[in-house]
Amino acid sequence: MTSADDHKEAMQALKAKQREKVKKAEHIDRGLILVHTGKGKGKSSSAFGVTARALGWGHQVAVVQFIKGTWKTGEREFFKRFPDQVHWHTMGEGFTWNTQDKERDIAAAESAFEKAKDLLTSGDFDLVLLDEINIALRYDYLDIDSVVNAIKERSKRTSVILTGRDAKPELMQLADLVTEMTEIKHPFKAGIKAKQGIDY
Amino acid sequence: MTSADDHKEAMQALKAKQREKVKKAEHIDRGLILVHTGKGKGKSSSAFGVTARALGWGHQVAVVQFIKGTWKTGEREFFKRFPDQVHWHTMGEGFTWNTQDKERDIAAAESAFEKAKDLLTSGDFDLVLLDEINIALRYDYLDIDSVVNAIKERSKRTSVILTGRDAKPELMQLADLVTEMTEIKHPFKAGIKAKQGIDY
């Protein structure tokens, strides 16, 4: 047998395996629950990537940013171009070390969560992105049971992505997909400033 | 001291630490090299998220897909809306278990790489995304030294993102940032079909 034959045979075996896997997989007629956590980069970026993908299919997307402040970011500037498809809410008032006021932070997180609940139950969205909600949960600015309930009671149509490091076990338990972003090498640690169009 | 004072003090310390970190960080006047690898989801998605971010700042972006076939994806449909800002090239002919022809796969990978080299050196782009190039490298469809050289010889303006599992050590060595996406829980393995607007 030639090397080309070997290759063809190996690829046919792979294809058969893949087909079997796809055949077994169940098509579920409901939105998925995705958690992006870990200390590495890419948690919010990949949620914005999924946002772009959903928009490509004509889906309706809502974004609630729990922690990000009001400074200009590339993602917000970009997705603002699609007011008919993207509903964008930056509710946080910046990182906690900027506000230095726990009561104000809690109020901001709760207000963002009220908005999120409306969006999740409305039935108007294919995808709701709760960006950095894990940070609000980690500091106990939000109650985990309330968040779990809101996700369970969401519209059947709606997929939800929850981002931020230190995702609570209750969320990971509930999720269909959990991805952990692990930092192998980081430019900030190597002494490089955050870069426009890459980091924000 | 009240609990609110404690909080304020802790947050002030965090803020000071953060400021010190930012002050020390160096602003480098060149494009960065980012590698997204690992078995988890989010490698390409987060690259598309960074693409959205870059477009928000008015940047020019080029995408070369090394492995993806010609089927319809949400990301391509979406970014096709911005022909003035995004140059999109799907050069692969689908996954290798579909073509079952190693010579054809190698020719497709090489043709994609020739295109990538032009884009990297042109100076016309702020960001070049080499999607799934790691797969082409893993199967030795491309020569790692040629890829490393092409990245080193890119325009100073151009950041580059390389995605795909099993990134070569030579690439991780060269990169400013390496993120590994780790699969904690995966819907496909749990028997759920890939979902439009989420997975493709």
Short mmCIF file of C-alpha atoms in Angstrom, two decimals:
data_model
loop_
_atom_site.label_atom_id
_atom_site.label_comp_id
_atom_site.label_asym_id
_atom_site.label_seq_id
_atom_site.Cartn_x
_atom_site.Cartn_y
_atom_site.Cartn_z
CA MET A 1 0.00 0.00 0.00
CA THR A 2 1.33 3.46 -0.84
CA SER A 3 1.59 6.28 1.66
CA ALA A 4 -1.29 8.01 -0.16
CA ASP A 5 -3.43 4.89 0.36
CA ASP A 6 -2.52 4.84 4.06
CA HIS A 7 -3.55 8.45 4.33
CA LYS A 8 -6.84 7.85 2.55
CA GLU A 9 -7.65 4.88 4.78
CA ALA A 10 -6.85 6.83 7.96
CA MET A 11 -8.99 9.75 6.80
CA GLN A 12 -11.88 7.43 5.87
CA ALA A 13 -11.74 5.96 9.38
CA LEU A 14 -11.76 9.48 10.87
CA LYS A 15 -14.69 10.46 8.67
CA ALA A 16 -16.68 7.36 9.68
CA LYS A 17 -16.00 8.08 13.37
CA GLN A 18 -17.04 11.70 12.95
CA ARG A 19 -20.27 10.67 11.15
CA GLU A 20 -21.13 8.23 13.92
CA LYS A 21 -20.60 10.99 16.51
CA VAL A 22 -22.81 13.42 14.57
CA LYS A 23 -25.51 10.76 14.11
CA LYS A 24 -25.59 10.07 17.83
CA ALA A 25 -25.72 13.76 18.75
CA GLU A 26 -29.14 15.02 19.61
CA HIS A 27 -30.61 18.15 18.10
CA ILE A 28 -31.95 20.08 21.06
CA ASP A 29 -34.56 22.66 20.42
CA ARG A 30 -33.58 25.19 23.06
CA GLY A 31 -30.94 27.80 23.69
CA LEU A 32 -27.65 26.63 25.19
CA ILE A 33 -25.91 27.83 28.34
CA LEU A 34 -22.22 28.61 27.85
CA VAL A 35 -19.71 29.63 30.51
CA HIS A 36 -16.32 31.16 29.62
CA THR A 37 -14.05 31.27 32.64
CA GLY A 38 -10.39 30.95 33.70
CA LYS A 39 -7.60 33.47 34.13
CA GLY A 40 -6.55 33.60 30.48
CA LYS A 41 -7.63 36.05 27.81
CA GLY A 42 -10.44 35.35 25.35
CA LYS A 43 -13.45 34.95 27.65
CA SER A 44 -15.24 38.08 26.46
CA SER A 45 -13.58 38.08 23.03
CA SER A 46 -14.96 34.66 22.19
CA ALA A 47 -18.41 35.73 23.37
CA PHE A 48 -18.12 38.68 20.95
CA GLY A 49 -17.02 36.22 18.27
CA VAL A 50 -20.16 34.16 18.87
CA THR A 51 -22.12 37.44 18.73
CA ALA A 52 -20.69 38.12 15.25
CA ARG A 53 -21.56 34.56 14.21
CA ALA A 54 -25.14 34.89 15.48
CA LEU A 55 -25.55 38.22 13.65
CA GLY A 56 -24.42 36.45 10.48
CA TRP A 57 -27.49 34.24 10.77
CA GLY A 58 -29.74 37.24 11.33
CA HIS A 59 -30.15 36.49 15.04
CA GLN A 60 -31.08 39.01 17.71
CA VAL A 61 -28.45 39.53 20.40
CA ALA A 62 -28.44 41.37 23.73
CA VAL A 63 -25.30 42.25 25.67
CA VAL A 64 -25.20 43.29 29.32
CA GLN A 65 -21.78 44.33 30.61
CA PHE A 66 -21.66 43.94 34.38
CA ILE A 67 -18.26 45.36 35.15
CA LYS A 68 -16.91 47.31 32.21
CA GLY A 69 -16.97 51.03 32.68
CA THR A 70 -18.00 53.71 30.27
CA TRP A 71 -14.66 54.10 28.48
CA LYS A 72 -14.56 53.55 24.74
CA THR A 73 -14.03 49.97 23.57
CA GLY A 74 -13.72 48.62 20.04
CA GLU A 75 -16.41 46.00 20.62
CA ARG A 76 -19.02 48.51 21.73
CA GLU A 77 -18.16 50.93 18.93
CA PHE A 78 -18.47 48.10 16.45
CA PHE A 79 -21.67 46.43 17.60
CA LYS A 80 -23.36 49.84 17.98
CA ARG A 81 -23.46 49.83 14.17
CA PHE A 82 -26.29 47.26 14.30
CA PRO A 83 -29.03 48.79 16.44
CA ASP A 84 -31.64 46.56 14.77
CA GLN A 85 -29.85 43.37 15.81
CA VAL A 86 -27.84 44.20 18.93
CA HIS A 87 -29.14 45.62 22.20
CA TRP A 88 -26.14 46.77 24.21
CA HIS A 89 -26.24 47.71 27.87
CA THR A 90 -23.16 48.74 29.79
CA MET A 91 -24.48 48.84 33.31
CA GLY A 92 -21.34 48.56 35.39
CA GLU A 93 -19.56 51.66 36.55
CA GLY A 94 -16.06 50.40 35.97
CA PHE A 95 -13.86 48.09 37.94
CA THR A 96 -14.32 48.03 41.66
CA TRP A 97 -10.94 49.58 42.34
CA ASN A 98 -12.13 52.65 40.51
CA THR A 99 -15.40 53.17 42.36
CA GLN A 100 -14.17 52.13 45.82
CA ASP A 101 -17.76 52.10 46.95
CA LYS A 102 -19.22 48.68 47.59
CA GLU A 103 -22.82 49.85 47.95
CA ARG A 104 -22.68 51.63 44.59
CA ASP A 105 -21.14 48.53 42.96
CA ILE A 106 -23.88 46.29 44.36
CA ALA A 107 -26.58 48.69 43.16
CA ALA A 108 -25.01 48.77 39.67
CA ALA A 109 -24.78 44.96 39.53
CA GLU A 110 -28.38 44.56 40.67
CA SER A 111 -29.62 47.07 38.15
CA ALA A 112 -27.71 45.21 35.39
CA PHE A 113 -29.20 41.92 36.58
CA GLU A 114 -32.76 43.31 36.50
CA LYS A 115 -32.14 44.31 32.89
CA ALA A 116 -30.68 40.87 32.15
CA LYS A 117 -33.75 39.11 33.57
CA ASP A 118 -36.03 41.13 31.28
CA LEU A 119 -33.91 40.26 28.27
CA LEU A 120 -33.74 36.55 29.14
CA THR A 121 -37.48 36.13 29.56
CA SER A 122 -38.60 38.46 26.75
CA GLY A 123 -38.33 35.84 24.02
CA ASP A 124 -36.94 38.55 21.73
CA PHE A 125 -33.34 37.27 21.67
CA ASP A 126 -31.49 34.29 20.28
CA LEU A 127 -28.44 35.12 22.37
CA VAL A 128 -27.96 37.05 25.62
CA LEU A 129 -24.39 37.77 26.68
CA LEU A 130 -23.86 38.46 30.39
CA ASP A 131 -20.35 39.83 30.19
CA GLU A 132 -18.23 39.63 33.38
CA ILE A 133 -21.24 38.54 35.45
CA ASN A 134 -18.93 36.01 37.15
CA ILE A 135 -17.01 38.90 38.71
CA ALA A 136 -20.21 40.31 40.21
CA LEU A 137 -21.03 36.84 41.54
CA ARG A 138 -17.52 36.31 42.89
CA TYR A 139 -17.76 39.44 45.05
CA ASP A 140 -21.31 38.43 46.10
CA TYR A 141 -22.71 41.55 44.48
CA LEU A 142 -25.33 39.19 43.03
CA ASP A 143 -27.03 36.16 44.54
CA ILE A 144 -26.09 32.93 42.73
CA ASP A 145 -29.52 31.32 43.26
CA SER A 146 -31.26 34.29 41.66
CA VAL A 147 -28.95 34.10 38.66
CA VAL A 148 -29.44 30.33 38.29
CA ASN A 149 -33.22 30.82 38.46
CA ALA A 150 -33.17 33.60 35.88
CA ILE A 151 -31.25 31.35 33.48
CA LYS A 152 -33.61 28.42 34.06
CA GLU A 153 -36.63 30.63 33.48
CA ARG A 154 -35.29 32.19 30.29
CA SER A 155 -37.13 31.91 26.98
CA LYS A 156 -36.58 28.54 25.33
CA ARG A 157 -35.32 30.40 22.25
CA THR A 158 -32.49 32.12 24.11
CA SER A 159 -28.89 30.94 24.41
CA VAL A 160 -26.90 32.62 27.15
CA ILE A 161 -23.15 33.17 27.57
CA LEU A 162 -21.75 34.05 30.99
CA THR A 163 -18.16 35.29 31.16
CA GLY A 164 -15.59 36.13 33.80
CA ARG A 165 -13.01 34.33 35.89
CA ASP A 166 -13.92 32.21 38.93
CA ALA A 167 -17.28 30.97 37.63
CA LYS A 168 -19.38 29.58 40.50
CA PRO A 169 -19.76 25.76 40.62
CA GLU A 170 -23.56 26.16 40.47
CA LEU A 171 -23.20 27.85 37.06
CA MET A 172 -20.78 25.25 35.72
CA GLN A 173 -23.19 22.54 36.85
CA LEU A 174 -26.04 24.22 34.97
CA ALA A 175 -24.07 24.96 31.78
CA ASP A 176 -24.08 22.92 28.57
CA LEU A 177 -20.58 24.12 27.77
CA VAL A 178 -17.80 25.33 30.05
CA THR A 179 -14.53 26.54 28.59
CA GLU A 180 -11.61 27.57 30.72
CA MET A 181 -9.16 30.03 29.19
CA THR A 182 -5.70 29.31 30.55
CA GLU A 183 -2.91 31.83 30.38
CA ILE A 184 0.23 30.30 28.97
CA LYS A 185 2.01 33.51 28.04
CA HIS A 186 0.69 37.04 28.53
CA PRO A 187 2.00 40.29 27.00
CA PHE A 188 0.90 42.40 29.97
CA LYS A 189 3.02 40.28 32.29
CA ALA A 190 5.88 40.48 29.82
CA GLY A 191 5.64 44.26 30.17
CA ILE A 192 3.56 45.20 27.14
CA LYS A 193 0.70 47.70 27.41
CA ALA A 194 -2.84 46.73 26.45
CA LYS A 195 -3.27 47.38 22.74
CA GLN A 196 -6.18 49.10 20.98
CA GLY A 197 -8.05 46.74 18.69
CA ILE A 198 -6.60 43.70 20.44
CA ASP A 199 -7.26 44.07 24.17
CA TYR A 200 -10.13 46.58 24.10
CA MET B 1 -13.27 50.67 61.04
CA THR B 2 -16.53 49.87 59.27
CA SER B 3 -16.89 47.17 56.66
CA ALA B 4 -17.33 49.89 54.04
CA ASP B 5 -13.98 51.40 55.11
CA ASP B 6 -12.36 47.96 54.85
CA HIS B 7 -13.72 47.60 51.37
CA LYS B 8 -12.54 51.04 50.34
CA GLU B 9 -9.06 50.38 51.68
CA ALA B 10 -8.80 47.02 49.92
CA MET B 11 -9.96 48.56 46.65
CA GLN B 12 -7.51 51.46 46.99
CA ALA B 13 -4.69 48.95 47.44
CA LEU B 14 -5.87 47.06 44.35
CA LYS B 15 -6.05 50.28 42.38
CA ALA B 16 -2.54 51.29 43.41
CA LYS B 17 -1.21 47.86 42.44
CA GLN B 18 -2.94 48.05 39.09
CA ARG B 19 -1.56 51.55 38.42
CA GLU B 20 1.96 50.41 39.23
CA LYS B 21 1.54 47.49 36.79
CA VAL B 22 0.27 49.78 34.02
CA LYS B 23 3.09 52.28 34.66
CA LYS B 24 5.70 49.57 34.33
CA ALA B 25 4.17 48.14 31.17
CA GLU B 26 5.87 49.18 28.00
CA HIS B 27 4.00 50.56 25.02
CA ILE B 28 5.33 48.63 22.08
CA ASP B 29 4.95 50.13 18.69
CA ARG B 30 4.44 46.97 16.67
CA GLY B 31 1.76 44.39 16.03
CA LEU B 32 1.45 41.55 18.54
CA ILE B 33 1.58 37.80 17.90
CA LEU B 34 -1.26 35.86 19.54
CA VAL B 35 -1.73 32.09 19.60
CA HIS B 36 -5.06 30.49 20.57
CA THR B 37 -4.66 26.78 21.13
CA GLY B 38 -5.96 23.88 23.25
CA LYS B 39 -8.77 21.38 22.81
CA GLY B 40 -11.56 23.60 24.12
CA LYS B 41 -13.90 25.81 22.17
CA GLY B 42 -13.33 29.53 21.65
CA LYS B 43 -10.06 29.58 19.71
CA SER B 44 -11.56 30.90 16.46
CA SER B 45 -14.48 32.62 18.20
CA SER B 46 -12.20 34.79 20.28
CA ALA B 47 -10.18 35.66 17.19
CA PHE B 48 -13.45 36.78 15.56
CA GLY B 49 -14.22 38.76 18.73
CA VAL B 50 -10.87 40.54 18.40
CA THR B 51 -11.75 41.12 14.72
CA ALA B 52 -14.97 42.88 15.79
CA ARG B 53 -13.00 44.94 18.32
CA ALA B 54 -10.43 45.96 15.68
CA LEU B 55 -13.19 46.95 13.25
CA GLY B 56 -14.66 49.15 15.98
CA TRP B 57 -11.44 51.18 15.89
CA GLY B 58 -11.59 51.41 12.10
CA HIS B 59 -8.77 48.92 11.62
CA GLN B 60 -8.16 46.83 8.50
CA VAL B 61 -8.41 43.07 9.03
CA ALA B 62 -7.57 40.06 6.85
CA VAL B 63 -8.73 36.52 7.55
CA VAL B 64 -7.30 33.37 5.98
CA GLN B 65 -9.08 30.15 6.86
CA PHE B 66 -6.76 27.20 6.39
CA ILE B 67 -9.07 24.30 7.08
CA LYS B 68 -12.67 25.39 6.97
CA GLY B 69 -14.55 24.31 3.88
CA THR B 70 -16.94 26.25 1.75
CA TRP B 71 -20.09 25.62 3.78
CA LYS B 72 -21.98 28.61 5.12
CA THR B 73 -20.86 29.97 8.50
CA GLY B 74 -22.30 32.84 10.51
CA GLU B 75 -18.92 34.50 10.90
CA ARG B 76 -18.24 34.63 7.17
CA GLU B 77 -21.77 35.82 6.39
CA PHE B 78 -21.36 38.55 8.98
CA PHE B 79 -17.91 39.86 8.17
CA LYS B 80 -18.73 39.82 4.45
CA ARG B 81 -20.86 42.87 5.23
CA PHE B 82 -17.68 44.97 5.58
CA PRO B 83 -15.79 44.57 2.32
CA ASP B 84 -13.96 47.88 2.93
CA GLN B 85 -12.52 46.68 6.23
CA VAL B 86 -12.36 42.89 6.05
CA HIS B 87 -10.56 40.78 3.46
CA TRP B 88 -11.76 37.21 3.84
CA HIS B 89 -10.13 34.19 2.25
CA THR B 90 -11.37 30.67 2.79
CA MET B 91 -8.64 28.69 1.15
CA GLY B 92 -9.05 25.26 2.70
CA GLU B 93 -11.22 22.67 1.02
CA GLY B 94 -12.80 21.33 4.18
CA PHE B 95 -11.58 18.98 6.83
CA THR B 96 -9.09 16.37 5.78
CA TRP B 97 -11.50 13.49 6.38
CA ASN B 98 -13.69 14.99 3.69
CA THR B 99 -11.08 15.33 0.97
CA GLN B 100 -9.16 12.11 1.72
CA ASP B 101 -6.43 13.33 -0.56
CA LYS B 102 -3.23 14.42 1.14
CA GLU B 103 -1.67 15.99 -1.93
CA ARG B 104 -4.72 18.17 -2.49
CA ASP B 105 -4.75 19.20 1.19
CA ILE B 106 -1.08 20.18 1.04
CA ALA B 107 -1.63 22.19 -2.13
CA ALA B 108 -4.60 23.99 -0.51
CA ALA B 109 -2.59 24.76 2.66
CA GLU B 110 0.35 26.05 0.62
CA SER B 111 -1.88 28.23 -1.50
CA ALA B 112 -3.47 29.67 1.67
CA PHE B 113 -0.02 30.30 3.12
CA GLU B 114 1.15 32.14 -0.01
CA LYS B 115 -1.89 34.42 0.36
CA ALA B 116 -1.13 34.86 4.08
CA LYS B 117 2.47 35.90 3.35
CA ASP B 118 1.26 38.60 0.94
CA LEU B 119 -1.19 39.92 3.54
CA LEU B 120 1.39 39.91 6.35
CA THR B 121 4.00 41.86 4.40
CA SER B 122 1.65 44.22 2.54
CA GLY B 123 1.44 46.76 5.37
CA ASP B 124 -2.25 47.18 4.57
CA PHE B 125 -3.57 45.41 7.68
CA ASP B 126 -3.68 46.05 11.40
CA LEU B 127 -4.69 42.44 12.05
CA VAL B 128 -4.23 39.21 10.10
CA LEU B 129 -6.05 36.13 11.37
CA LEU B 130 -4.60 32.77 10.30
CA ASP B 131 -7.52 30.58 11.31
CA GLU B 132 -6.74 26.90 11.99
CA ILE B 133 -3.21 27.25 10.65
CA ASN B 134 -2.06 25.09 13.58
CA ILE B 135 -3.92 22.14 12.09
CA ALA B 136 -2.08 22.53 8.79
CA LEU B 137 1.19 22.69 10.75
CA ARG B 138 0.28 19.69 12.89
CA TYR B 139 -0.16 17.50 9.81
CA ASP B 140 3.05 18.94 8.31
CA TYR B 141 1.09 20.41 5.42
CA LEU B 142 3.12 23.54 6.07
CA ASP B 143 6.73 23.99 7.14
CA ILE B 144 7.04 25.53 10.60
CA ASP B 145 10.23 27.45 9.76
CA SER B 146 8.56 29.11 6.77
CA VAL B 147 5.61 30.16 8.95
CA VAL B 148 7.91 31.52 11.68
CA ASN B 149 9.86 33.49 9.07
CA ALA B 150 6.70 34.90 7.50
CA ILE B 151 5.55 36.14 10.91
CA LYS B 152 8.93 37.67 11.71
CA GLU B 153 9.00 39.41 8.33
CA ARG B 154 5.49 40.83 8.61
CA SER B 155 4.80 44.56 8.49
CA LYS B 156 5.49 46.25 11.82
CA ARG B 157 1.90 47.53 11.78
CA THR B 158 0.36 44.07 11.67
CA SER B 159 -0.82 41.97 14.61
CA VAL B 160 -1.35 38.31 13.84
CA ILE B 161 -3.55 35.69 15.49
CA LEU B 162 -2.88 31.99 14.85
CA THR B 163 -5.53 29.50 15.92
CA GLY B 164 -5.95 25.74 16.17
CA ARG B 165 -5.16 22.98 18.61
CA ASP B 166 -1.65 21.56 19.08
CA ALA B 167 0.24 24.80 18.37
CA LYS B 168 3.89 24.07 17.62
CA PRO B 169 6.42 24.99 20.36
CA GLU B 170 8.25 27.25 17.87
CA LEU B 171 5.09 29.36 17.52
CA MET B 172 4.46 29.55 21.26
CA GLN B 173 8.06 30.63 21.72
CA LEU B 174 7.61 33.42 19.18
CA ALA B 175 4.21 34.63 20.45
CA ASP B 176 3.56 37.57 22.76
CA LEU B 177 0.40 35.90 24.03
CA VAL B 178 -0.57 32.23 24.18
CA THR B 179 -3.98 31.23 25.46
CA GLU B 180 -5.02 27.62 25.87
CA MET B 181 -8.73 26.89 25.71
CA THR B 182 -9.48 23.95 27.97
CA GLU B 183 -12.63 21.94 27.62
CA ILE B 184 -14.35 21.52 30.97
CA LYS B 185 -17.78 20.52 29.66
CA HIS B 186 -18.79 20.19 26.03
CA PRO B 187 -22.31 19.93 24.57
CA PHE B 188 -21.22 17.82 21.61
CA LYS B 189 -19.82 15.18 23.97
CA ALA B 190 -23.00 15.40 26.03
CA GLY B 191 -24.86 14.47 22.85
CA ILE B 192 -26.00 17.88 21.59
CA LYS B 193 -25.67 18.82 17.92
CA ALA B 194 -23.65 21.85 16.84
CA LYS B 195 -25.94 24.88 16.94
CA GLN B 196 -26.32 27.58 14.28
CA GLY B 197 -25.20 30.98 15.55
CA ILE B 198 -23.24 29.41 18.39
CA ASP B 199 -20.94 26.79 16.88
CA TYR B 200 -20.80 27.98 13.27
#
